[in-house]
Coordinates of C-alpha atoms in Angstrom, one line a residue:
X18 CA -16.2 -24.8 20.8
X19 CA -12.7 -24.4 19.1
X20 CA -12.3 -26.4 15.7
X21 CA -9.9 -28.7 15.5
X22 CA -6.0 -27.8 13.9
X23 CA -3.2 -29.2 12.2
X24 CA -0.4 -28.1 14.4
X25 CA 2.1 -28.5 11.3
X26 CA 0.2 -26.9 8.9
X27 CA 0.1 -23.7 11.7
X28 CA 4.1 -24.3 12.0
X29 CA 4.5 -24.3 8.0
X30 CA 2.4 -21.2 7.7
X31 CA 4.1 -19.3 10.5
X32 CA 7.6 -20.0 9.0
X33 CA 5.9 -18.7 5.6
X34 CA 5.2 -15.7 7.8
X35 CA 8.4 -15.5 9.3
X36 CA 10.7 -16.1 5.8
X37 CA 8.1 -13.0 4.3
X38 CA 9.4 -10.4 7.4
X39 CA 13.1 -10.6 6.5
X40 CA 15.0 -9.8 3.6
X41 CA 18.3 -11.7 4.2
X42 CA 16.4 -15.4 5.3
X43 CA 16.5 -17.1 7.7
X44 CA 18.5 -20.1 8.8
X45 CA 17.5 -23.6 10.6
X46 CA 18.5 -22.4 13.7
X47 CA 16.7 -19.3 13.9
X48 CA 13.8 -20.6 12.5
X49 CA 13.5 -23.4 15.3
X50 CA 14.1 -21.0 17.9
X51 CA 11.4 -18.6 16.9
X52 CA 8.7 -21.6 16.5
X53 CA 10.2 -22.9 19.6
X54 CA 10.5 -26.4 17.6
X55 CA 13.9 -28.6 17.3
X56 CA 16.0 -28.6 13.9
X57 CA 14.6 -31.9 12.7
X58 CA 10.9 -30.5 12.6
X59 CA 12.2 -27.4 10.7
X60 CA 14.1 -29.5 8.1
X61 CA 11.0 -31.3 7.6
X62 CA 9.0 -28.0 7.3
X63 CA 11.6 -26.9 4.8
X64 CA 11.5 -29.2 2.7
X65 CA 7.6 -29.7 2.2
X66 CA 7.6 -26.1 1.9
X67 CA 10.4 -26.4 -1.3
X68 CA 8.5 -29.3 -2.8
X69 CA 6.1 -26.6 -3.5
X70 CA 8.4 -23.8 -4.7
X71 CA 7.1 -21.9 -1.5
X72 CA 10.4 -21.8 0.0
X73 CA 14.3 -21.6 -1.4
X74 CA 17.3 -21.9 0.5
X75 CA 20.6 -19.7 -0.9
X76 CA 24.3 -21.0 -0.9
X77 CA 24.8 -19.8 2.9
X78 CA 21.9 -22.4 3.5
X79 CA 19.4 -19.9 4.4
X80 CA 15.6 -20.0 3.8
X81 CA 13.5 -17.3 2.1
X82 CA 10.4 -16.9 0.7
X83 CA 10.4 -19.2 -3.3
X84 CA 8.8 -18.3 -6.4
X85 CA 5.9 -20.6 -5.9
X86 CA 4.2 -18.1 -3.4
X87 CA 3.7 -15.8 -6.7
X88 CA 0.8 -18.6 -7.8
X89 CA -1.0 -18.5 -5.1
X90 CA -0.8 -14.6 -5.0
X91 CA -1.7 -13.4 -8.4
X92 CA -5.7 -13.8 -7.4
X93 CA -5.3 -11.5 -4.6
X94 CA -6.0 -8.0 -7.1
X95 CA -9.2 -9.5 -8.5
X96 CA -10.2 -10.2 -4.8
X97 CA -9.3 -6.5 -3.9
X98 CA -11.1 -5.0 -6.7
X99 CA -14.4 -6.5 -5.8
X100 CA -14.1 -5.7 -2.5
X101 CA -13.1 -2.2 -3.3
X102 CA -15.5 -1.5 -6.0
X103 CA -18.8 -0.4 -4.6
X104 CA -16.9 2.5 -2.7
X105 CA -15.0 3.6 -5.5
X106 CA -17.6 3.4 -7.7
X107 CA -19.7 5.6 -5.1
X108 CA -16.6 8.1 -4.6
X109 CA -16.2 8.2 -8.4
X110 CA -20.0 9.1 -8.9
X111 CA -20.2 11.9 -6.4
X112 CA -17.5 13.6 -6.9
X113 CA -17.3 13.1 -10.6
X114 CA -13.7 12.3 -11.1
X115 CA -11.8 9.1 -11.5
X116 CA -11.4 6.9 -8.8
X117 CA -8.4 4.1 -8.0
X118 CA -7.3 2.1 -5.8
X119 CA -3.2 2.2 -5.9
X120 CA -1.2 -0.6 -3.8
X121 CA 2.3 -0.8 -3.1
X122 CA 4.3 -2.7 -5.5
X123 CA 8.2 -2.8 -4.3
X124 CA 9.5 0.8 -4.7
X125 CA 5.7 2.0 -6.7
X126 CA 2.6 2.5 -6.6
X127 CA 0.2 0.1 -8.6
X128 CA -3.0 1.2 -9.8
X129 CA -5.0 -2.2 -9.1
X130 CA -9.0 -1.0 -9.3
X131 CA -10.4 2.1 -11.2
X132 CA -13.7 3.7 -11.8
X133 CA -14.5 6.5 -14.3
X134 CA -17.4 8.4 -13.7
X135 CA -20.7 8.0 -15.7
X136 CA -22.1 11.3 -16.3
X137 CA -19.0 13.9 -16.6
X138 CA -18.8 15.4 -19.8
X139 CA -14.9 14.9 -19.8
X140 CA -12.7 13.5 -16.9
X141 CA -8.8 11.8 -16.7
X142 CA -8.4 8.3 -18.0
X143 CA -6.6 6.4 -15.5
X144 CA -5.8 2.6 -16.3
X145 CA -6.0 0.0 -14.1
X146 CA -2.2 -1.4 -14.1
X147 CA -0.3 2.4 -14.1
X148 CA 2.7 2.5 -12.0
X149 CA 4.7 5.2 -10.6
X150 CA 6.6 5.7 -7.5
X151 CA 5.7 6.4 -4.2
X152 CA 7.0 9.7 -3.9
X153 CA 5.2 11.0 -6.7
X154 CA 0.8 11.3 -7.3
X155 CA -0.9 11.7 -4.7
X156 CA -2.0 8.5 -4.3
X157 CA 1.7 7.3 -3.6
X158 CA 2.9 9.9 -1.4
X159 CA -0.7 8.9 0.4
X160 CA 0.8 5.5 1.0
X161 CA 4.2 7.0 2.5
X162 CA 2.2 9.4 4.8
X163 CA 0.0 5.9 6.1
X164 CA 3.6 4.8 6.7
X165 CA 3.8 7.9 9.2
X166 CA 6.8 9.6 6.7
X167 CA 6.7 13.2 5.6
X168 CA 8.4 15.1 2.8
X169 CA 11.6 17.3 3.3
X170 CA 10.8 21.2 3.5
X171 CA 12.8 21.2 -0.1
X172 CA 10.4 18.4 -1.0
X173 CA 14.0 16.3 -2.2
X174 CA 13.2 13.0 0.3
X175 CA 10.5 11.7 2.5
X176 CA 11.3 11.1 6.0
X177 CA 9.5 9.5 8.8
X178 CA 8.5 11.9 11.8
X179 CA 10.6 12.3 14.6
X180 CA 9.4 11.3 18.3
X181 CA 7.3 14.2 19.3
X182 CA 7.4 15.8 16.1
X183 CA 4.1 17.7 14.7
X184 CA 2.3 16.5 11.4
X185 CA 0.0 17.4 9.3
X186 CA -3.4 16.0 10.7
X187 CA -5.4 17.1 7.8
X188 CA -3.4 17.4 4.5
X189 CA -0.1 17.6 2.8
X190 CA -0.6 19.4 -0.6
X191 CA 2.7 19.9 -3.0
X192 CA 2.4 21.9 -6.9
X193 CA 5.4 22.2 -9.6
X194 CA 8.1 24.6 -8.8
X195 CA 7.2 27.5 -10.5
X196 CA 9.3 28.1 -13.8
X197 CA 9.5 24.3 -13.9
X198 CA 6.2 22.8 -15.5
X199 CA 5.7 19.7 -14.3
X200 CA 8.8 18.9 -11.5
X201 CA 7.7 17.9 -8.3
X202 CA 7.5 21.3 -5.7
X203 CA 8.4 21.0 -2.3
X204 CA 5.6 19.7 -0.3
X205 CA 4.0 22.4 2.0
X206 CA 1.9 22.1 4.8
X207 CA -2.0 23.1 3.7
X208 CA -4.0 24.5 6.6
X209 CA -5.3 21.7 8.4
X210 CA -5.0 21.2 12.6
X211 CA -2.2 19.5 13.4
X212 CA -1.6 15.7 15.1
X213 CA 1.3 13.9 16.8
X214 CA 3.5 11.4 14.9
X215 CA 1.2 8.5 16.1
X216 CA -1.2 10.2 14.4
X217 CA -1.0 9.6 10.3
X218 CA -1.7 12.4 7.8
X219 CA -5.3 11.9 6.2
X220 CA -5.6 12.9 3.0
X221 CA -2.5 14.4 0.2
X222 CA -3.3 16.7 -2.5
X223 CA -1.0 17.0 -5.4
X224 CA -1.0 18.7 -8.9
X225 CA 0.7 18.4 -12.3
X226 CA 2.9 15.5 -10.5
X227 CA 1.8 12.8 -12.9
X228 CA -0.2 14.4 -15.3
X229 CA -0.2 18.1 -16.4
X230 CA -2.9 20.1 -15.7
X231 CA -4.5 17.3 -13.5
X232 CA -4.9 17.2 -9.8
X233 CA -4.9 14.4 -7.4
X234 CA -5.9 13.1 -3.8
X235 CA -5.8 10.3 -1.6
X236 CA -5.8 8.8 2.1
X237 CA -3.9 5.7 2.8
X238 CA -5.6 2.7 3.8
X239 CA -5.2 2.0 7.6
X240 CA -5.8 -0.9 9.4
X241 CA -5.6 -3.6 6.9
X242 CA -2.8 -6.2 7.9
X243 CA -0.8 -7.6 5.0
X244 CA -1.9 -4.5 2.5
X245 CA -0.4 -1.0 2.1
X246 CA -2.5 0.9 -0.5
X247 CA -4.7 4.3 -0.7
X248 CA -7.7 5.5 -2.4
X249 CA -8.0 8.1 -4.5
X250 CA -9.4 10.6 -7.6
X251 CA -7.9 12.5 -10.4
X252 CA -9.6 15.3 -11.8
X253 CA -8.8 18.0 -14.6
X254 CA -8.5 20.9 -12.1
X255 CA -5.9 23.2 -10.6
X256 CA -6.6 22.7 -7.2
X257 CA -8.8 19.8 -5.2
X258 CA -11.5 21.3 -3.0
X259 CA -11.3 20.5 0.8
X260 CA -14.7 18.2 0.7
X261 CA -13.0 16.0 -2.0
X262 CA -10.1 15.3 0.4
X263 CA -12.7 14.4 3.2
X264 CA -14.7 12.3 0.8
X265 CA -12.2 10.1 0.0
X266 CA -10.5 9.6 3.6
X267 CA -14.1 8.5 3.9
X268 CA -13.9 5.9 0.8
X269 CA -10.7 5.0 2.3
X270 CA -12.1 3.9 5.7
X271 CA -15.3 2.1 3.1
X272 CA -12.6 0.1 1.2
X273 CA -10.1 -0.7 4.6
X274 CA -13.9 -2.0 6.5
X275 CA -14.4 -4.4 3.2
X276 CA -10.8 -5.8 3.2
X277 CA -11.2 -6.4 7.0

């Protein structure tokens, strides 16, 4: 039996939806055409929504997203930490290495859920809250890879992968340029069988990107509408073995069945 529905809180949600898929608004018109509603139910829509800071309309008269969606938003971390937790802690515990998981926040990476291990005599200290941007750590070049993008062979750009072009099934791995400590190197391909374009890179391995002397990997989350994020580790080390960058594509896939 199919509950019951309020048909206009469905319509107020799907232009919620709708304004949060554009960047440049939308107006009255379009949004009654895509609802397949007249003008006068959109006006009314509008201006519930606006009553509630959920929606603004600019000068030119066209809706976006308002401020007010922020409120209801800022419980969603907590919400992804405990859902995230038991797997990181696990990841964190066997491999003995810190554990995160990093979300996308605008143009960076946010560190939103973290887990030292218990029994390491000395490991990185990773705070939940650290940002940096996408295209550098591991765990935000992880993201770009789930996007189905690639570095540059001079490592300067990320791009996404052409229409029958090969990727990097099993890692991308990138280290400083040597005689520069600590810059970015171009990222190079680390043996792994390759996989079409449809087919997203699984794990990244970086070192010295974010932290001298410390090494990084991660595997994008996949399958999780509405979130873009990865899970990771960080460990003192000059190089990440292979089983760490299978182990946490495996945490990944833990963490991306909980948000489900």
């Amino acid at each position: 039996m199919t509950a019951e529905t309020s048909q206009t809180l469905d319509r107020g949600l799907r232009v919620l939806k709708l304004l949060a898929d554009t960047d440049h608004g939308l107006t009255v018109t379009e949004l009654a055409a895509k609802l397949g509603v007249n003008r006068t139910v959109v006006y009314r829509l509008l201006a519930t929504l606006e009553q509630h800071s959920l929606v603004r309309r600019d000068l030119g008269g066209r809706a976006r997203v308002g401020l007010g969606v922020l409120g209801l938003a800022h419980q969603v971390h907590p919400l992804l930490r405990e859902a995230a937790l038991p797997a990181l802690r696990s990841l964190a515990e066997e491999i003995g290495a810190t554990a995160h998981l990093t979300l996308v926040d605008g143009s960076e990476a946010l560190a939103v859920a973290v887990v030292e291990p218990t029994w390491t005599d000395y490991h990185v200290a990773y705070r939940t809250g650290f940002r940096h941007p996408l295209d550098r750590g591991a765990a935000g070049r992880a993201i770009l890879a789930g996007r189905g993008m690639q570095p540059t062979p001079d490592g300067s750009r990320w791009e996404r992968f052409a229409d029958g072009e090969e990727a990097v099934g099993g890692s991308l791995s990138s280290s400083p340029v040597p005689g520069d400590p600590g810059d970015p190197g171009a990222a190079s391909e680390a043996p792994a069988a390759t996989a079409t374009a449809t087919e997203p890179v699984r794990y990244v391995l970086t070192h010295g990107e974010l932290e001298a002397g410390a090494s990084g990997a991660a595997a994008p989350l996949l399958g999780v509408p509405g979130i873009e994020g990865s899970v990771g580790v960080v460990m003192l080390a000059d190089s990440v073995p292979e089983r760490v960058g299978v182990r946490v594509v495996e945490a990944a896939t833990e963490v991306a069945d909980a948000l489900r």
